[in-house]
Tab-separated table of N, CA, C and O in Angstrom:
chain	number	residue	atom	x	y	z
A	1	MET	N	-12.264	-90.568	-6.045
A	1	MET	CA	-12.726	-89.323	-5.517
A	1	MET	C	-11.605	-88.292	-5.479
A	1	MET	O	-11.817	-87.215	-5.019
A	2	ASN	N	-10.489	-88.622	-5.910
A	2	ASN	CA	-9.353	-87.738	-5.882
A	2	ASN	C	-9.224	-87.040	-7.243
A	2	ASN	O	-8.164	-86.985	-7.814
A	3	ARG	N	-10.250	-86.486	-7.720
A	3	ARG	CA	-10.263	-85.863	-9.044
A	3	ARG	C	-9.833	-84.395	-9.004
A	3	ARG	O	-9.502	-83.837	-10.033
A	4	SER	N	-9.864	-83.740	-7.877
A	4	SER	CA	-9.599	-82.296	-7.822
A	4	SER	C	-8.195	-81.939	-8.329
A	4	SER	O	-8.053	-80.958	-9.068
A	5	PRO	N	-7.098	-82.652	-8.005
A	5	PRO	CA	-5.813	-82.280	-8.594
A	5	PRO	C	-5.795	-82.493	-10.100
A	5	PRO	O	-5.177	-81.709	-10.842
A	6	LEU	N	-6.522	-83.491	-10.577
A	6	LEU	CA	-6.561	-83.744	-12.016
A	6	LEU	C	-7.345	-82.652	-12.738
A	6	LEU	O	-6.920	-82.163	-13.780
A	7	VAL	N	-8.452	-82.225	-12.151
A	7	VAL	CA	-9.272	-81.161	-12.754
A	7	VAL	C	-8.493	-79.847	-12.748
A	7	VAL	O	-8.522	-79.097	-13.720
A	8	LEU	N	-7.783	-79.603	-11.675
A	8	LEU	CA	-6.999	-78.381	-11.571
A	8	LEU	C	-5.888	-78.356	-12.629
A	8	LEU	O	-5.665	-77.348	-13.292
A	9	ALA	N	-5.190	-79.411	-12.817
A	9	ALA	CA	-4.111	-79.493	-13.795
A	9	ALA	C	-4.657	-79.345	-15.205
A	9	ALA	O	-4.065	-78.651	-16.053
A	10	LEU	N	-5.811	-79.959	-15.478
A	10	LEU	CA	-6.420	-79.885	-16.804
A	10	LEU	C	-6.894	-78.455	-17.102
A	10	LEU	O	-6.690	-77.936	-18.204
A	11	SER	N	-7.500	-77.788	-16.142
A	11	SER	CA	-7.990	-76.421	-16.362
A	11	SER	C	-6.828	-75.445	-16.548
A	11	SER	O	-6.907	-74.512	-17.354
A	12	CYS	N	-5.724	-75.649	-15.835
A	12	CYS	CA	-4.543	-74.793	-16.037
A	12	CYS	C	-3.993	-74.972	-17.446
A	12	CYS	O	-3.573	-74.001	-18.098
A	13	ALA	N	-3.977	-76.186	-17.941
A	13	ALA	CA	-3.473	-76.447	-19.288
A	13	ALA	C	-4.364	-75.793	-20.328
A	13	ALA	O	-3.875	-75.234	-21.322
A	14	LEU	N	-5.678	-75.853	-20.121
A	14	LEU	CA	-6.597	-75.215	-21.067
A	14	LEU	C	-6.442	-73.695	-21.066
A	14	LEU	O	-6.481	-73.047	-22.123
A	15	VAL	N	-6.255	-73.107	-19.890
A	15	VAL	CA	-6.087	-71.653	-19.798
A	15	VAL	C	-4.811	-71.234	-20.499
A	15	VAL	O	-4.775	-70.246	-21.240
A	16	LEU	N	-3.722	-71.937	-20.297
A	16	LEU	CA	-2.469	-71.599	-20.957
A	16	LEU	C	-2.576	-71.739	-22.465
A	16	LEU	O	-2.027	-70.923	-23.216
A	17	ALA	N	-3.278	-72.747	-22.910
A	17	ALA	CA	-3.438	-72.938	-24.351
A	17	ALA	C	-4.286	-71.832	-24.946
A	17	ALA	O	-4.025	-71.356	-26.064
A	18	ALA	N	-5.304	-71.372	-24.224
A	18	ALA	CA	-6.173	-70.315	-24.734
A	18	ALA	C	-5.454	-68.968	-24.767
A	18	ALA	O	-5.673	-68.147	-25.651
A	19	CYS	N	-4.597	-68.748	-23.807
A	19	CYS	CA	-3.888	-67.465	-23.746
A	19	CYS	C	-2.853	-67.320	-24.847
A	19	CYS	O	-2.648	-66.239	-25.379
A	20	SER	N	-2.161	-68.393	-25.167
A	20	SER	CA	-1.106	-68.272	-26.167
A	20	SER	C	-1.704	-68.054	-27.542
A	20	SER	O	-1.177	-67.282	-28.329
A	21	GLY	N	-2.780	-68.672	-27.869
A	21	GLY	CA	-3.455	-68.476	-29.152
A	21	GLY	C	-2.613	-68.815	-30.339
A	21	GLY	O	-2.936	-68.438	-31.449
A	22	GLY	N	-1.503	-69.467	-30.155
A	22	GLY	CA	-0.684	-69.870	-31.280
A	22	GLY	C	0.228	-68.766	-31.775
A	22	GLY	O	0.962	-68.946	-32.707
A	23	GLN	N	0.198	-67.543	-31.183
A	23	GLN	CA	1.057	-66.444	-31.621
A	23	GLN	C	2.001	-66.079	-30.491
A	23	GLN	O	1.697	-66.265	-29.320
A	24	ALA	N	3.136	-65.512	-30.848
A	24	ALA	CA	4.091	-65.066	-29.831
A	24	ALA	C	3.559	-63.789	-29.193
A	24	ALA	O	3.113	-62.880	-29.893
A	25	SER	N	3.610	-63.726	-27.886
A	25	SER	CA	3.053	-62.563	-27.212
A	25	SER	C	4.015	-61.387	-27.201
A	25	SER	O	3.611	-60.247	-27.178
A	26	ALA	N	5.317	-61.612	-27.208
A	26	ALA	CA	6.292	-60.526	-27.191
A	26	ALA	C	6.714	-60.209	-28.613
A	26	ALA	O	6.936	-61.103	-29.412
A	27	PRO	N	6.844	-58.917	-28.987
A	27	PRO	CA	7.285	-58.577	-30.341
A	27	PRO	C	8.749	-58.944	-30.516
A	27	PRO	O	9.533	-58.862	-29.592
A	28	THR	N	9.074	-59.333	-31.693
A	28	THR	CA	10.461	-59.709	-31.977
A	28	THR	C	11.290	-58.462	-32.227
A	28	THR	O	10.769	-57.392	-32.522
A	29	ALA	N	12.590	-58.623	-32.131
A	29	ALA	CA	13.500	-57.492	-32.323
A	29	ALA	C	13.542	-57.058	-33.781
A	29	ALA	O	13.837	-55.914	-34.088
A	30	ASP	N	13.219	-57.958	-34.714
A	30	ASP	CA	13.277	-57.626	-36.134
A	30	ASP	C	12.094	-56.770	-36.563
A	30	ASP	O	12.202	-56.001	-37.503
A	31	ALA	N	10.959	-56.924	-35.890
A	31	ALA	CA	9.741	-56.206	-36.301
A	31	ALA	C	9.807	-54.767	-35.805
A	31	ALA	O	9.978	-54.504	-34.626
A	32	ALA	N	9.677	-53.803	-36.730
A	32	ALA	CA	9.679	-52.382	-36.372
A	32	ALA	C	8.269	-51.988	-35.923
A	32	ALA	O	7.281	-52.510	-36.436
A	33	PRO	N	8.157	-51.093	-34.956
A	33	PRO	CA	6.820	-50.680	-34.532
A	33	PRO	C	6.117	-49.920	-35.652
A	33	PRO	O	6.739	-49.172	-36.403
A	34	LYS	N	4.830	-50.126	-35.755
A	34	LYS	CA	4.055	-49.453	-36.797
A	34	LYS	C	3.858	-47.998	-36.418
A	34	LYS	O	3.616	-47.680	-35.260
A	35	PRO	N	3.976	-47.071	-37.396
A	35	PRO	CA	3.785	-45.648	-37.074
A	35	PRO	C	2.315	-45.370	-36.746
A	35	PRO	O	1.405	-45.995	-37.291
A	36	LEU	N	2.112	-44.414	-35.856
A	36	LEU	CA	0.776	-44.002	-35.465
A	36	LEU	C	0.299	-42.968	-36.465
A	36	LEU	O	0.955	-41.954	-36.698
A	37	LEU	N	-0.839	-43.235	-37.100
A	37	LEU	CA	-1.371	-42.331	-38.109
A	37	LEU	C	-2.412	-41.421	-37.474
A	37	LEU	O	-3.327	-41.882	-36.795
A	38	LEU	N	-2.262	-40.110	-37.677
A	38	LEU	CA	-3.195	-39.131	-37.151
A	38	LEU	C	-3.799	-38.346	-38.299
A	38	LEU	O	-3.153	-38.085	-39.313
A	39	VAL	N	-5.033	-37.940	-38.125
A	39	VAL	CA	-5.697	-37.061	-39.091
A	39	VAL	C	-5.983	-35.740	-38.392
A	39	VAL	O	-5.850	-35.609	-37.177
A	40	ALA	N	-6.417	-34.750	-39.153
A	40	ALA	CA	-6.658	-33.415	-38.588
A	40	ALA	C	-7.718	-33.447	-37.495
A	40	ALA	O	-7.685	-32.645	-36.565
A	41	ASP	N	-8.669	-34.358	-37.584
A	41	ASP	CA	-9.719	-34.439	-36.565
A	41	ASP	C	-9.186	-34.958	-35.235
A	41	ASP	O	-9.806	-34.765	-34.193
A	42	ASP	N	-8.025	-35.621	-35.256
A	42	ASP	CA	-7.443	-36.142	-34.021
A	42	ASP	C	-6.676	-35.073	-33.245
A	42	ASP	O	-6.334	-35.277	-32.088
A	43	LEU	N	-6.370	-33.938	-33.885
A	43	LEU	CA	-5.552	-32.902	-33.267
A	43	LEU	C	-6.406	-31.706	-32.874
A	43	LEU	O	-7.396	-31.391	-33.523
A	44	ILE	N	-5.990	-31.024	-31.817
A	44	ILE	CA	-6.650	-29.793	-31.393
A	44	ILE	C	-5.553	-28.778	-31.078
A	44	ILE	O	-4.532	-29.115	-30.481
A	45	SER	N	-5.729	-27.548	-31.522
A	45	SER	CA	-4.760	-26.482	-31.259
A	45	SER	C	-5.259	-25.650	-30.092
A	45	SER	O	-6.414	-25.239	-30.057
A	46	LEU	N	-4.377	-25.385	-29.149
A	46	LEU	CA	-4.717	-24.580	-27.979
A	46	LEU	C	-4.127	-23.189	-28.142
A	46	LEU	O	-3.001	-23.032	-28.569
A	47	GLN	N	-4.907	-22.190	-27.797
A	47	GLN	CA	-4.468	-20.804	-27.836
A	47	GLN	C	-4.573	-20.228	-26.429
A	47	GLN	O	-5.523	-20.529	-25.714
A	48	PRO	N	-3.614	-19.392	-26.003
A	48	PRO	CA	-3.731	-18.785	-24.673
A	48	PRO	C	-4.904	-17.817	-24.636
A	48	PRO	O	-5.106	-17.044	-25.571
A	49	GLN	N	-5.697	-17.903	-23.607
A	49	GLN	CA	-6.862	-17.047	-23.451
A	49	GLN	C	-6.961	-16.613	-22.007
A	49	GLN	O	-6.432	-17.259	-21.109
A	50	GLY	N	-7.660	-15.522	-21.793
A	50	GLY	CA	-7.917	-15.055	-20.439
A	50	GLY	C	-9.001	-15.883	-19.791
A	50	GLY	O	-9.780	-16.571	-20.458
A	51	LEU	N	-9.037	-15.821	-18.505
A	51	LEU	CA	-10.039	-16.548	-17.750
A	51	LEU	C	-11.374	-15.855	-17.935
A	51	LEU	O	-11.528	-14.683	-17.600
A	52	SER	N	-12.348	-16.554	-18.519
A	52	SER	CA	-13.637	-15.919	-18.776
A	52	SER	C	-14.554	-15.995	-17.572
A	52	SER	O	-15.393	-15.135	-17.382
A	53	GLN	N	-14.412	-17.003	-16.775
A	53	GLN	CA	-15.218	-17.119	-15.575
A	53	GLN	C	-14.318	-17.611	-14.456
A	53	GLN	O	-13.383	-18.350	-14.676
A	54	GLY	N	-14.623	-17.187	-13.291
A	54	GLY	CA	-13.835	-17.604	-12.151
A	54	GLY	C	-14.700	-17.600	-10.914
A	54	GLY	O	-15.911	-17.389	-10.985
A	55	PRO	N	-14.085	-17.799	-9.797
A	55	PRO	CA	-14.876	-17.817	-8.570
A	55	PRO	C	-15.373	-16.418	-8.227
A	55	PRO	O	-14.723	-15.419	-8.507
A	56	VAL	N	-16.536	-16.346	-7.634
A	56	VAL	CA	-17.102	-15.077	-7.203
A	56	VAL	C	-16.505	-14.743	-5.840
A	56	VAL	O	-16.632	-15.528	-4.896
A	57	ILE	N	-15.848	-13.616	-5.771
A	57	ILE	CA	-15.190	-13.203	-4.536
A	57	ILE	C	-15.773	-11.858	-4.123
A	57	ILE	O	-15.791	-10.916	-4.915
A	58	ALA	N	-16.247	-11.767	-2.900
A	58	ALA	CA	-16.792	-10.518	-2.388
A	58	ALA	C	-15.730	-9.830	-1.542
A	58	ALA	O	-15.006	-10.471	-0.800
A	59	GLY	N	-15.637	-8.530	-1.676
A	59	GLY	CA	-14.683	-7.781	-0.871
A	59	GLY	C	-14.194	-6.574	-1.631
A	59	GLY	O	-14.703	-6.234	-2.694
A	60	SER	N	-13.204	-5.919	-1.087
A	60	SER	CA	-12.623	-4.756	-1.741
A	60	SER	C	-11.108	-4.822	-1.612
A	60	SER	O	-10.578	-5.437	-0.694
A	61	ILE	N	-10.444	-4.162	-2.542
A	61	ILE	CA	-8.981	-4.137	-2.563
A	61	ILE	C	-8.544	-2.746	-2.142
A	61	ILE	O	-9.014	-1.746	-2.683
A	62	GLN	N	-7.644	-2.676	-1.189
A	62	GLN	CA	-7.130	-1.405	-0.693
A	62	GLN	C	-5.610	-1.388	-0.875
A	62	GLN	O	-4.955	-2.395	-0.641
A	63	PRO	N	-5.041	-0.251	-1.273
A	63	PRO	CA	-3.591	-0.182	-1.409
A	63	PRO	C	-2.921	-0.151	-0.042
A	63	PRO	O	-3.541	0.201	0.960
A	64	GLU	N	-1.646	-0.525	-0.016
A	64	GLU	CA	-0.896	-0.456	1.231
A	64	GLU	C	-0.724	0.993	1.673
A	64	GLU	O	-0.872	1.317	2.838
A	65	ARG	N	-0.395	1.857	0.717
A	65	ARG	CA	-0.234	3.272	1.024
A	65	ARG	C	-0.963	4.082	-0.027
A	65	ARG	O	-0.988	3.715	-1.199
A	66	SER	N	-1.569	5.187	0.384
A	66	SER	CA	-2.238	6.065	-0.564
A	66	SER	C	-2.058	7.499	-0.113
A	66	SER	O	-1.640	7.759	1.015
A	67	ALA	N	-2.363	8.424	-0.986
A	67	ALA	CA	-2.234	9.841	-0.666
A	67	ALA	C	-3.423	10.586	-1.267
A	67	ALA	O	-3.875	10.259	-2.367
A	68	GLU	N	-3.903	11.554	-0.539
A	68	GLU	CA	-4.959	12.425	-1.041
A	68	GLU	C	-4.291	13.642	-1.676
A	68	GLU	O	-3.364	14.220	-1.106
A	69	LEU	N	-4.756	14.032	-2.839
A	69	LEU	CA	-4.166	15.143	-3.561
A	69	LEU	C	-5.155	16.293	-3.569
A	69	LEU	O	-6.320	16.121	-3.924
A	70	ARG	N	-4.691	17.468	-3.156
A	70	ARG	CA	-5.518	18.665	-3.235
A	70	ARG	C	-4.611	19.839	-3.559
A	70	ARG	O	-3.436	19.868	-3.187
A	71	ALA	N	-5.174	20.809	-4.245
A	71	ALA	CA	-4.389	21.978	-4.634
A	71	ALA	C	-4.416	23.002	-3.513
A	71	ALA	O	-5.440	23.232	-2.886
A	72	GLU	N	-3.276	23.618	-3.260
A	72	GLU	CA	-3.179	24.682	-2.260
A	72	GLU	C	-3.660	26.009	-2.832
A	72	GLU	O	-4.018	26.909	-2.090
A	73	VAL	N	-3.617	26.143	-4.143
A	73	VAL	CA	-4.038	27.376	-4.809
A	73	VAL	C	-5.050	27.033	-5.889
A	73	VAL	O	-5.085	25.925	-6.416
A	74	ALA	N	-5.879	28.027	-6.216
A	74	ALA	CA	-6.862	27.832	-7.288
A	74	ALA	C	-6.213	28.180	-8.618
A	74	ALA	O	-5.370	29.069	-8.699
A	75	GLY	N	-6.590	27.479	-9.651
A	75	GLY	CA	-6.058	27.758	-10.966
A	75	GLY	C	-6.553	26.742	-11.972
A	75	GLY	O	-7.224	25.769	-11.631
A	76	VAL	N	-6.225	26.987	-13.216
A	76	VAL	CA	-6.616	26.108	-14.303
A	76	VAL	C	-5.523	25.065	-14.493
A	76	VAL	O	-4.350	25.399	-14.605
A	77	VAL	N	-5.904	23.789	-14.536
A	77	VAL	CA	-4.948	22.704	-14.727
A	77	VAL	C	-4.611	22.617	-16.215
A	77	VAL	O	-5.487	22.455	-17.054
A	78	LEU	N	-3.317	22.727	-16.519
A	78	LEU	CA	-2.869	22.654	-17.912
A	78	LEU	C	-2.552	21.216	-18.328
A	78	LEU	O	-2.943	20.778	-19.400
A	79	ASP	N	-1.792	20.506	-17.514
A	79	ASP	CA	-1.371	19.140	-17.836
A	79	ASP	C	-1.530	18.263	-16.605
A	79	ASP	O	-1.173	18.662	-15.503
A	80	VAL	N	-2.047	17.053	-16.820
A	80	VAL	CA	-2.078	16.029	-15.774
A	80	VAL	C	-1.024	15.001	-16.175
A	80	VAL	O	-1.152	14.335	-17.197
A	81	LEU	N	0.036	14.888	-15.379
A	81	LEU	CA	1.171	14.039	-15.742
A	81	LEU	C	1.072	12.632	-15.165
A	81	LEU	O	1.722	11.719	-15.651
A	82	LYS	N	0.288	12.433	-14.122
A	82	LYS	CA	0.104	11.117	-13.509
A	82	LYS	C	-1.386	10.832	-13.416
A	82	LYS	O	-2.179	11.716	-13.119
A	83	ASP	N	-1.769	9.588	-13.663
A	83	ASP	CA	-3.170	9.182	-13.582
A	83	ASP	C	-3.453	8.537	-12.241
A	83	ASP	O	-2.536	8.134	-11.513
A	84	ASN	N	-4.727	8.387	-11.961
A	84	ASN	CA	-5.159	7.742	-10.727
A	84	ASN	C	-4.677	6.295	-10.730
A	84	ASN	O	-4.884	5.560	-11.686
A	85	GLY	N	-3.973	5.890	-9.678
A	85	GLY	CA	-3.470	4.527	-9.575
A	85	GLY	C	-2.031	4.363	-9.995
A	85	GLY	O	-1.447	3.304	-9.797
A	86	ASP	N	-1.418	5.398	-10.598
A	86	ASP	CA	-0.009	5.317	-10.992
A	86	ASP	C	0.883	5.357	-9.757
A	86	ASP	O	0.566	5.993	-8.759
A	87	VAL	N	2.014	4.702	-9.849
A	87	VAL	CA	2.997	4.731	-8.767
A	87	VAL	C	3.799	6.023	-8.909
A	87	VAL	O	4.265	6.359	-9.996
A	88	VAL	N	3.937	6.757	-7.812
A	88	VAL	CA	4.698	7.996	-7.819
A	88	VAL	C	5.724	7.972	-6.698
A	88	VAL	O	5.568	7.261	-5.714
A	89	ALA	N	6.769	8.733	-6.866
A	89	ALA	CA	7.800	8.882	-5.841
A	89	ALA	C	7.766	10.314	-5.325
A	89	ALA	O	7.189	11.204	-5.958
A	90	GLN	N	8.377	10.513	-4.187
A	90	GLN	CA	8.410	11.841	-3.603
A	90	GLN	C	9.142	12.786	-4.551
A	90	GLN	O	10.198	12.476	-5.077
A	91	GLY	N	8.537	13.936	-4.809
A	91	GLY	CA	9.132	14.933	-5.685
A	91	GLY	C	8.680	14.839	-7.135
A	91	GLY	O	9.041	15.696	-7.935
A	92	ASP	N	7.914	13.814	-7.503
A	92	ASP	CA	7.418	13.698	-8.879
A	92	ASP	C	6.417	14.808	-9.170
A	92	ASP	O	5.601	15.169	-8.317
A	93	LEU	N	6.465	15.353	-10.381
A	93	LEU	CA	5.519	16.371	-10.814
A	93	LEU	C	4.225	15.675	-11.227
A	93	LEU	O	4.233	14.784	-12.080
A	94	LEU	N	3.114	16.045	-10.599
A	94	LEU	CA	1.839	15.379	-10.849
A	94	LEU	C	1.003	16.121	-11.878
A	94	LEU	O	0.367	15.500	-12.718
A	95	LEU	N	0.982	17.459	-11.806
A	95	LEU	CA	0.212	18.247	-12.764
A	95	LEU	C	0.774	19.650	-12.843
A	95	LEU	O	1.555	20.067	-11.999
A	96	ARG	N	0.367	20.381	-13.883
A	96	ARG	CA	0.794	21.768	-14.065
A	96	ARG	C	-0.434	22.662	-13.989
A	96	ARG	O	-1.444	22.397	-14.632
A	97	ILE	N	-0.314	23.731	-13.189
A	97	ILE	CA	-1.395	24.709	-13.049
A	97	ILE	C	-0.971	25.977	-13.785
A	97	ILE	O	0.194	26.399	-13.722
A	98	ASP	N	-1.914	26.619	-14.473
A	98	ASP	CA	-1.644	27.855	-15.204
A	98	ASP	C	-1.200	28.938	-14.223
A	98	ASP	O	-1.941	29.281	-13.295
A	99	PRO	N	0.015	29.479	-14.385
A	99	PRO	CA	0.526	30.456	-13.417
A	99	PRO	C	-0.039	31.868	-13.593
A	99	PRO	O	0.216	32.747	-12.774
A	100	THR	N	-0.836	32.121	-14.629
A	100	THR	CA	-1.321	33.472	-14.906
A	100	THR	C	-2.166	34.010	-13.757
A	100	THR	O	-1.957	35.135	-13.288
A	101	ALA	N	-3.131	33.216	-13.283
A	101	ALA	CA	-4.004	33.681	-12.206
A	101	ALA	C	-3.214	33.890	-10.920
A	101	ALA	O	-3.451	34.860	-10.181
A	102	ILE	N	-2.260	33.036	-10.652
A	102	ILE	CA	-1.439	33.156	-9.442
A	102	ILE	C	-0.553	34.400	-9.541
A	102	ILE	O	-0.418	35.171	-8.578
A	103	ARG	N	0.037	34.650	-10.704
A	103	ARG	CA	0.889	35.828	-10.904
A	103	ARG	C	0.067	37.105	-10.755
A	103	ARG	O	0.522	38.090	-10.142
A	104	ASP	N	-1.159	37.121	-11.306
A	104	ASP	CA	-2.016	38.299	-11.177
A	104	ASP	C	-2.350	38.580	-9.712
A	104	ASP	O	-2.355	39.739	-9.283
A	105	ARG	N	-2.627	37.522	-8.940
A	105	ARG	CA	-2.919	37.722	-7.522
A	105	ARG	C	-1.679	38.218	-6.766
A	105	ARG	O	-1.793	39.030	-5.851
A	106	LEU	N	-0.504	37.721	-7.142
A	106	LEU	CA	0.734	38.185	-6.511
A	106	LEU	C	0.964	39.664	-6.807
A	106	LEU	O	1.285	40.449	-5.901
A	107	LEU	N	0.797	40.064	-8.063
A	107	LEU	CA	0.983	41.472	-8.418
A	107	LEU	C	-0.033	42.353	-7.693
A	107	LEU	O	0.295	43.448	-7.227
A	108	SER	N	-1.252	41.861	-7.578
A	108	SER	CA	-2.283	42.614	-6.864
A	108	SER	C	-1.933	42.740	-5.387
A	108	SER	O	-2.105	43.810	-4.777
A	109	ALA	N	-1.429	41.675	-4.795
A	109	ALA	CA	-1.045	41.723	-3.377
A	109	ALA	C	0.140	42.651	-3.171
A	109	ALA	O	0.196	43.409	-2.186
A	110	GLU	N	1.114	42.654	-4.080
A	110	GLU	CA	2.260	43.557	-3.968
A	110	GLU	C	1.813	45.013	-4.100
A	110	GLU	O	2.301	45.904	-3.380
A	111	GLN	N	0.894	45.265	-5.024
A	111	GLN	CA	0.353	46.623	-5.197
A	111	GLN	C	-0.392	47.064	-3.945
A	111	GLN	O	-0.268	48.211	-3.513
A	112	ALA	N	-1.158	46.139	-3.337
A	112	ALA	CA	-1.881	46.471	-2.106
A	112	ALA	C	-0.903	46.743	-0.970
A	112	ALA	O	-1.146	47.622	-0.124
A	113	GLU	N	0.224	46.022	-0.929
A	113	GLU	CA	1.232	46.262	0.100
A	113	GLU	C	1.855	47.641	-0.054
A	113	GLU	O	2.037	48.368	0.934
A	114	ARG	N	2.170	48.037	-1.293
A	114	ARG	CA	2.727	49.366	-1.529
A	114	ARG	C	1.725	50.460	-1.149
A	114	ARG	O	2.092	51.482	-0.542
A	115	ALA	N	0.462	50.228	-1.500
A	115	ALA	CA	-0.568	51.216	-1.150
A	115	ALA	C	-0.708	51.320	0.364
A	115	ALA	O	-0.887	52.426	0.910
A	116	ALA	N	-0.628	50.188	1.066
A	116	ALA	CA	-0.723	50.219	2.523
A	116	ALA	C	0.486	50.918	3.126
A	116	ALA	O	0.367	51.669	4.117
A	117	ALA	N	1.678	50.728	2.533
A	117	ALA	CA	2.880	51.385	3.034
A	117	ALA	C	2.781	52.900	2.840
A	117	ALA	O	3.143	53.688	3.731
A	118	VAL	N	2.258	53.334	1.690
A	118	VAL	CA	2.068	54.769	1.418
A	118	VAL	C	1.060	55.341	2.385
A	118	VAL	O	1.254	56.434	2.975
A	119	ALA	N	-0.028	54.619	2.627
A	119	ALA	CA	-1.056	55.084	3.550
A	119	ALA	C	-0.507	55.167	4.965
A	119	ALA	O	-0.841	56.098	5.737
A	120	THR	N	0.381	54.270	5.359
A	120	THR	CA	0.983	54.281	6.690
A	120	THR	C	1.907	55.503	6.827
A	120	THR	O	1.891	56.175	7.865
A	121	GLU	N	2.697	55.810	5.787
A	121	GLU	CA	3.588	56.974	5.825
A	121	GLU	C	2.793	58.263	5.928
A	121	GLU	O	3.153	59.202	6.658
A	122	GLN	N	1.691	58.344	5.183
A	122	GLN	CA	0.873	59.551	5.227
A	122	GLN	C	0.223	59.710	6.587
A	122	GLN	O	0.053	60.819	7.102
A	123	ALA	N	-0.148	58.600	7.199
A	123	ALA	CA	-0.801	58.669	8.498
A	123	ALA	C	0.168	59.106	9.575
A	123	ALA	O	-0.200	59.769	10.540
A	124	GLN	N	1.422	58.799	9.458
A	124	GLN	CA	2.420	59.179	10.476
A	124	GLN	C	2.736	60.620	10.302
A	124	GLN	O	3.041	61.378	11.131
């Protein structure tokens, strides 16, 4: 009835014999590794691309600092030197206004001042 150690020893021997299979399991130092052969179908080329889809985010983006721009005088805008959203520094020229209308109003105001001065002298 003491067969269990004998059965265990026999089964271990069979397992070892089956695993070895008659070939050496470790490669020898003389055998060079076989090169890996690839075909064009095995390779894929990646190109940088933008994100086409992403998470849906609700909200709005606000700048840290902003400025409202309004003209103190009326006139025709000749050149716009900065666009909406551009970074500007204090003293930067933002646009050019045609000085013709402003000069005409100045000359008219100076003429009105002279006329008022003449009228004041005559009244005295």
